Tab-separated table of C-alpha atoms in Angstrom:
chain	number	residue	atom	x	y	z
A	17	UNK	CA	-45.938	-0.903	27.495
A	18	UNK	CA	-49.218	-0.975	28.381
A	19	UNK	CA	-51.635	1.902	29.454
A	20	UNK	CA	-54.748	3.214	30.944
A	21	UNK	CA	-55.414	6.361	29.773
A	22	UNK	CA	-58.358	8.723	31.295
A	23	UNK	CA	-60.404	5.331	31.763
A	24	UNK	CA	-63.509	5.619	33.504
A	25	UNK	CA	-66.311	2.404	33.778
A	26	UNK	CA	-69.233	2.630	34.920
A	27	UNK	CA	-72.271	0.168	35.450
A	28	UNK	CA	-75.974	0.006	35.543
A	29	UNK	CA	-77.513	-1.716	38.551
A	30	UNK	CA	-81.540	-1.296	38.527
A	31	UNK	CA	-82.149	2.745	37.731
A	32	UNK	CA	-78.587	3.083	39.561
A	33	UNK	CA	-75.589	4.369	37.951
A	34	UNK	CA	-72.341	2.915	39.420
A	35	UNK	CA	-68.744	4.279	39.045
A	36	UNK	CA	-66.185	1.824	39.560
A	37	UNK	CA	-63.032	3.330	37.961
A	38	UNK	CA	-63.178	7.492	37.783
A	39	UNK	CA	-60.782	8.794	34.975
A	40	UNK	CA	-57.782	6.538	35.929
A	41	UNK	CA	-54.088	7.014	34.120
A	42	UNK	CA	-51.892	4.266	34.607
A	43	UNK	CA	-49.125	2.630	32.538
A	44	UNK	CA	-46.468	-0.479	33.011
A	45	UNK	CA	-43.258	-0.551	31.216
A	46	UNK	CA	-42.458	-3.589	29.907
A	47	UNK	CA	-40.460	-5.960	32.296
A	48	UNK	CA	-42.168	-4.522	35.051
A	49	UNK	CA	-43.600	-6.045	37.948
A	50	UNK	CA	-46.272	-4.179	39.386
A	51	UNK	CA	-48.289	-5.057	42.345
A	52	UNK	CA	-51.806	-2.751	42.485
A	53	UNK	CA	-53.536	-2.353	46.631
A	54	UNK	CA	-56.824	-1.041	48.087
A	55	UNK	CA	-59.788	-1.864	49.675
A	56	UNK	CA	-63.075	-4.295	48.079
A	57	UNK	CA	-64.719	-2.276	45.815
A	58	UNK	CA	-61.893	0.291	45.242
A	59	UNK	CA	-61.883	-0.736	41.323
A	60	UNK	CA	-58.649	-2.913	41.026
A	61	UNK	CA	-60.064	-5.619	39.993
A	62	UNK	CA	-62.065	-4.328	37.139
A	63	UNK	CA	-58.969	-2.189	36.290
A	64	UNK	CA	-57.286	-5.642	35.252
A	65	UNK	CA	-59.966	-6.397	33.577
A	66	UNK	CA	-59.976	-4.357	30.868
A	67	UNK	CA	-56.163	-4.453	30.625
A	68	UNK	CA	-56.800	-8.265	29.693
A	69	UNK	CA	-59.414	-7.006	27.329
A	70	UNK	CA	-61.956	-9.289	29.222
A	71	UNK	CA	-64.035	-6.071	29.453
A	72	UNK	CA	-63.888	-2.774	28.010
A	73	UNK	CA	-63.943	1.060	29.771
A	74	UNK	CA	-66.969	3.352	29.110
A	75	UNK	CA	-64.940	6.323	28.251
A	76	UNK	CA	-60.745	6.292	27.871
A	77	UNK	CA	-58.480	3.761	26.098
A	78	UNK	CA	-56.250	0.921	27.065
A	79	UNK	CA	-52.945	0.136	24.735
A	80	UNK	CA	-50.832	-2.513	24.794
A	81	UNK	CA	-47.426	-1.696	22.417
A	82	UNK	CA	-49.781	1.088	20.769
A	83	UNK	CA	-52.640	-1.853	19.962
A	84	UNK	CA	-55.636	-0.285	20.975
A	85	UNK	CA	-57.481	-2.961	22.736
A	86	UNK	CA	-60.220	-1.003	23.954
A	87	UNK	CA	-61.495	-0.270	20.612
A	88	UNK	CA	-61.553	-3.989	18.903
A	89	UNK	CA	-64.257	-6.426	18.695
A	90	UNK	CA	-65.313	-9.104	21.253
A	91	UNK	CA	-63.539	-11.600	18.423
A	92	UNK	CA	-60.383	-9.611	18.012
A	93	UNK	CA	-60.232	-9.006	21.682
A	94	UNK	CA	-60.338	-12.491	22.575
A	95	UNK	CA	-57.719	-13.449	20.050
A	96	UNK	CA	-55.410	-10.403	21.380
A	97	UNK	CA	-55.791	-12.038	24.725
A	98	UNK	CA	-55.138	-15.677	23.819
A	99	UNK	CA	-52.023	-14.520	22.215
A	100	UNK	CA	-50.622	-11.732	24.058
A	101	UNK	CA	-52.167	-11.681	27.917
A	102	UNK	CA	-51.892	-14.595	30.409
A	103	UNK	CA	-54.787	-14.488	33.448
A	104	UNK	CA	-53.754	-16.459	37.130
A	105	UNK	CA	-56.516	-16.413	39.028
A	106	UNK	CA	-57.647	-16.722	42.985
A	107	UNK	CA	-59.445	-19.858	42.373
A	108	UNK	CA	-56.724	-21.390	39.654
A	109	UNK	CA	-59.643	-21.738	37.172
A	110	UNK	CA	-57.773	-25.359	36.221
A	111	UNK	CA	-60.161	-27.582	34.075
A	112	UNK	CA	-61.133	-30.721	35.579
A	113	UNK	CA	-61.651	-33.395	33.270
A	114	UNK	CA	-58.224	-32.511	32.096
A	115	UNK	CA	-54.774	-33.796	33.287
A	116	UNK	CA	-52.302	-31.554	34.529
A	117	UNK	CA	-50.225	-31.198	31.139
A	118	UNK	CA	-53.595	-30.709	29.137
A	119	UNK	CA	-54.364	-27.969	30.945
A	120	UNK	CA	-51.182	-26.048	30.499
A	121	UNK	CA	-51.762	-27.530	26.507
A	122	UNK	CA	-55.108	-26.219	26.501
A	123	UNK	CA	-54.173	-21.969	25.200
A	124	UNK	CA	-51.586	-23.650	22.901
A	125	UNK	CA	-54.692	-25.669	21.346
A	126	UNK	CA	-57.052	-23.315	21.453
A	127	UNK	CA	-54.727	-20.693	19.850
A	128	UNK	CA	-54.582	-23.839	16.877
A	129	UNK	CA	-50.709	-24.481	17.186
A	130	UNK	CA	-50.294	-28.466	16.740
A	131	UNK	CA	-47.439	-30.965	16.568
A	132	UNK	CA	-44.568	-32.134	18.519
A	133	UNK	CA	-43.791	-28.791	20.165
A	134	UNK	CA	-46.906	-28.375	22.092
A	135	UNK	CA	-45.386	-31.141	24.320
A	136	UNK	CA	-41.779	-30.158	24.476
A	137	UNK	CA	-43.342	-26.581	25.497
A	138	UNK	CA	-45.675	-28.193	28.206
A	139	UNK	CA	-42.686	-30.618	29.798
A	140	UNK	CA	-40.486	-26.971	30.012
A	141	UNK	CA	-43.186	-25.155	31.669
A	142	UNK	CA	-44.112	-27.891	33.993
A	143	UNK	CA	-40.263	-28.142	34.983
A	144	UNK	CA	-40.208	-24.545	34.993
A	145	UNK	CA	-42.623	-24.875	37.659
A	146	UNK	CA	-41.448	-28.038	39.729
A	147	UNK	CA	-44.240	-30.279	38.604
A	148	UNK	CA	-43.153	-32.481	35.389
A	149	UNK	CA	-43.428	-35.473	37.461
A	150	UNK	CA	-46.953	-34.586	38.817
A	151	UNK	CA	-48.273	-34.127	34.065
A	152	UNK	CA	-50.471	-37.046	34.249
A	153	UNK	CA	-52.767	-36.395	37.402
A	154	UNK	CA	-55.951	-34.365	37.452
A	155	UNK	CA	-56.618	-30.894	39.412
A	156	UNK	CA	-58.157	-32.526	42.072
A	157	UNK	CA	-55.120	-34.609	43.187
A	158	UNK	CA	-53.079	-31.777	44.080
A	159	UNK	CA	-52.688	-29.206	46.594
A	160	UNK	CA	-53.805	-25.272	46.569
A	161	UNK	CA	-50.079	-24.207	45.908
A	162	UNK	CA	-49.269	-27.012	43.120
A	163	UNK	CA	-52.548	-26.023	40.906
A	164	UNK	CA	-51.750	-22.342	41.495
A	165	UNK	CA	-48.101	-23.781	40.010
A	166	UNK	CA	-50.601	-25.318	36.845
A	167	UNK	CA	-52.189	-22.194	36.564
A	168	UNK	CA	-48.881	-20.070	36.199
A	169	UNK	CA	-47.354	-22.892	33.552
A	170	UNK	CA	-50.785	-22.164	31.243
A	171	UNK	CA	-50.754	-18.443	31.679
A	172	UNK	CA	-46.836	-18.941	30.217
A	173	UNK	CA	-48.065	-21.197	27.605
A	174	UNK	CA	-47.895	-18.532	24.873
A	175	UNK	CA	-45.490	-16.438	25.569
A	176	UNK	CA	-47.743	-13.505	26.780
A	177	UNK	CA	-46.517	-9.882	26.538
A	178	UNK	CA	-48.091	-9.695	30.269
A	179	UNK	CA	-49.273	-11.434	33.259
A	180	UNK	CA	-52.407	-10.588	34.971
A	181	UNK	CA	-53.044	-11.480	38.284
A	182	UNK	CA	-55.901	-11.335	40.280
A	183	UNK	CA	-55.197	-12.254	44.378
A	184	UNK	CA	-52.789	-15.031	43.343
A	185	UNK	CA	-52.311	-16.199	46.850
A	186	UNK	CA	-55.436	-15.599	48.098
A	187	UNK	CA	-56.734	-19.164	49.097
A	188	UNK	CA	-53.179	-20.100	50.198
A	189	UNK	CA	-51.363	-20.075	53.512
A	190	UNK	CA	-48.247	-18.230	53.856
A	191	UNK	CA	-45.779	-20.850	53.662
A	192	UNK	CA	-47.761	-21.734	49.910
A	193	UNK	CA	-48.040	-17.551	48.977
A	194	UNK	CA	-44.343	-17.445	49.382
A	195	UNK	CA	-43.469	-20.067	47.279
A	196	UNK	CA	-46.114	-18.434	44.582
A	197	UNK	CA	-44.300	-14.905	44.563
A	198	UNK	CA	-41.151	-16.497	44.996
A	199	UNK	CA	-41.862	-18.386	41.403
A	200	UNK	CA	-43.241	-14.985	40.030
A	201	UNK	CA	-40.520	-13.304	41.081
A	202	UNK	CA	-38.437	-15.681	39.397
A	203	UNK	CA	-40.102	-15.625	36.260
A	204	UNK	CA	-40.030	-11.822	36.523
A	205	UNK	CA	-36.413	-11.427	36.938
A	206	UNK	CA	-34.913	-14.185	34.694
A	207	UNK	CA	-37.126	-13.699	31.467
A	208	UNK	CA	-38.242	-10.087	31.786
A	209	UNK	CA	-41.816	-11.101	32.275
A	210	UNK	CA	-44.274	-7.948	32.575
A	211	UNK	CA	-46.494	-8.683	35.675
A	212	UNK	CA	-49.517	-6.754	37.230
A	213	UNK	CA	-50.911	-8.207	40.242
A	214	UNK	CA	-53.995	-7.339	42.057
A	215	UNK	CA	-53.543	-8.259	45.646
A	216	UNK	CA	-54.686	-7.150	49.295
A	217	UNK	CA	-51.486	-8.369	51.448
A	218	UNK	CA	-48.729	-6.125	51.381
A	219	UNK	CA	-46.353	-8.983	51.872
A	220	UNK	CA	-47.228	-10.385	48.386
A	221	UNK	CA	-46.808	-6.274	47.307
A	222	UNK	CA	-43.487	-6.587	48.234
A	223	UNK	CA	-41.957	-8.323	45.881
A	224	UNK	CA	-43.222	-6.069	42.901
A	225	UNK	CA	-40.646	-2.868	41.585
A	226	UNK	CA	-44.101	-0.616	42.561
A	227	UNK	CA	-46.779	-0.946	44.393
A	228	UNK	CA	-49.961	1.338	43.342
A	229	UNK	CA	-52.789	2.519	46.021
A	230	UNK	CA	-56.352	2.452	44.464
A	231	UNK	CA	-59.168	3.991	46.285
A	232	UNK	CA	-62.801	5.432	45.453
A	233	UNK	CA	-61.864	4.152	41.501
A	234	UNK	CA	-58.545	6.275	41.589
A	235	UNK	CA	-55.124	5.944	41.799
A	236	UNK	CA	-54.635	7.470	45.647
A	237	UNK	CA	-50.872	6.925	45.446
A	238	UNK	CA	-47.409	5.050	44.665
A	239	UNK	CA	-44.214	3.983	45.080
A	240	UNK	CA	-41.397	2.196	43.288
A	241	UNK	CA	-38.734	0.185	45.410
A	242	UNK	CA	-36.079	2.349	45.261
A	243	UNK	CA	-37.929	5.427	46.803
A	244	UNK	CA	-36.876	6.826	50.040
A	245	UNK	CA	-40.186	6.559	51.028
A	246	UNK	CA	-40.400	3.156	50.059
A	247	UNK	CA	-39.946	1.310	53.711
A	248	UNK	CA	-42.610	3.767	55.627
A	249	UNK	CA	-45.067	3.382	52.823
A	250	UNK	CA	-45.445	-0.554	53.507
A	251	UNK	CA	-45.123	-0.067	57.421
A	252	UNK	CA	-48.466	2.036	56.896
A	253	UNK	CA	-50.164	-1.164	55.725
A	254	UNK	CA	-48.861	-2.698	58.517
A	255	UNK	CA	-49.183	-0.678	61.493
């Protein structure tokens, strides 16, 4: 599981004072697939943030399986991440100079695992993905959706305990977003895969178990699939 617990973060800007996130409790389960809504500035982003330990609250605590991330070092946070937290990202964030398989390779490296394995583990995420065939080409070769397909295989590469997402199919038509969620979705169900995804289209919300409302740095409201509210909730977002 991990939580949010009474986490507020603010930031400095000149003399000013900014409040992004204002006392927020929030917890996933693991095996969950959560998908978190609200308007720019609302304080989802920054939320994920500090769950991935790429940033940490100014008061409160964030836990992952009763590790208290919030209260390591920048050096024990970044090893907690590269171990335990994969990051897909709007933009894919896909290296250039690299080819498609040393990309996905890349955590396993960095993380200082060697040998044979690193490439049996690369070939079954790429096919995992639909993309074995496509190892040996560079970033720039391939569409939006395929490097968004790269960027999933390396956030898989070791074994997180949860996948962060941050507007996965934002810089992808629908046809492309589908087939994202679809492969989310898949991991999700078939290997239990803990997933929080920040996201503005309620069609990409829809394939989480809950979808959570943030607005003015709160939680506003939520709702889990199996709610009887469930089916009016998303028509809201779409009226």
């Amino acid at each position: 599981m991990i939580q949010a617990i009474s986490v507020k973060k603010t930031f400095q800007i000149g003399t000013q004072e900014i409040s992004v996130l204002r006392g927020v409790d929030f917890s996933v389960e693991e095996g969950e697939f959560v998908a978190i809504m609200g308007p720019s500035g609302s304080g989802k982003s920054t939320l994920l943030q500090l769950l991935g330990g790429l940033d940490t609250p100014t008061s409160g605590a964030i836990r992952l399986d009763g590790t208290a991330i919030s209260e390591q070092t920048e050096k024990e946070r970044t090893i907690f991440r590269r171990r335990h937290v994969g990051f897909i990202f709007q933009n894919y964030q896909l290296l250039p100079t690299m080819t498609v398989e040393e990309n996905v390779a890349f955590p396993l490296h960095a993380d200082g695992k060697k040998g044979r394995g690193i490439q049996e583990k690369v070939n079954s995420l790429l096919d995992a993905v639909g993309l074995r065939e496509m190892g040996k080409r560079y970033p720039n070769l391939l569409s939006g959706g395929q490097q968004q397909r790269v960027s999933i295989a390396r956030s898989l590469a070791n074994d997180p305990k949860i996948l962060l997402a941050d507007e996965p199919t934002g810089n992808l038509d629908r046809e492309r977003a589908a087939d994202i969620l679809e492969l989310l979705s898949s991991f999700h169900k078939t290997q239990k895969q803990t997933i929080i995804m920040v996201t503005h289209d309620i069609f990409a919300a829809g394939y989480a178990d809950r979808i959570v409302l943030f607005k003015d740095g709160k939680i506003e409201a939520e709702v889990k699939r199996e709610d009887s509210d469930y089916a009016q909730f998303v028509a809201s977002f779409l009226a």
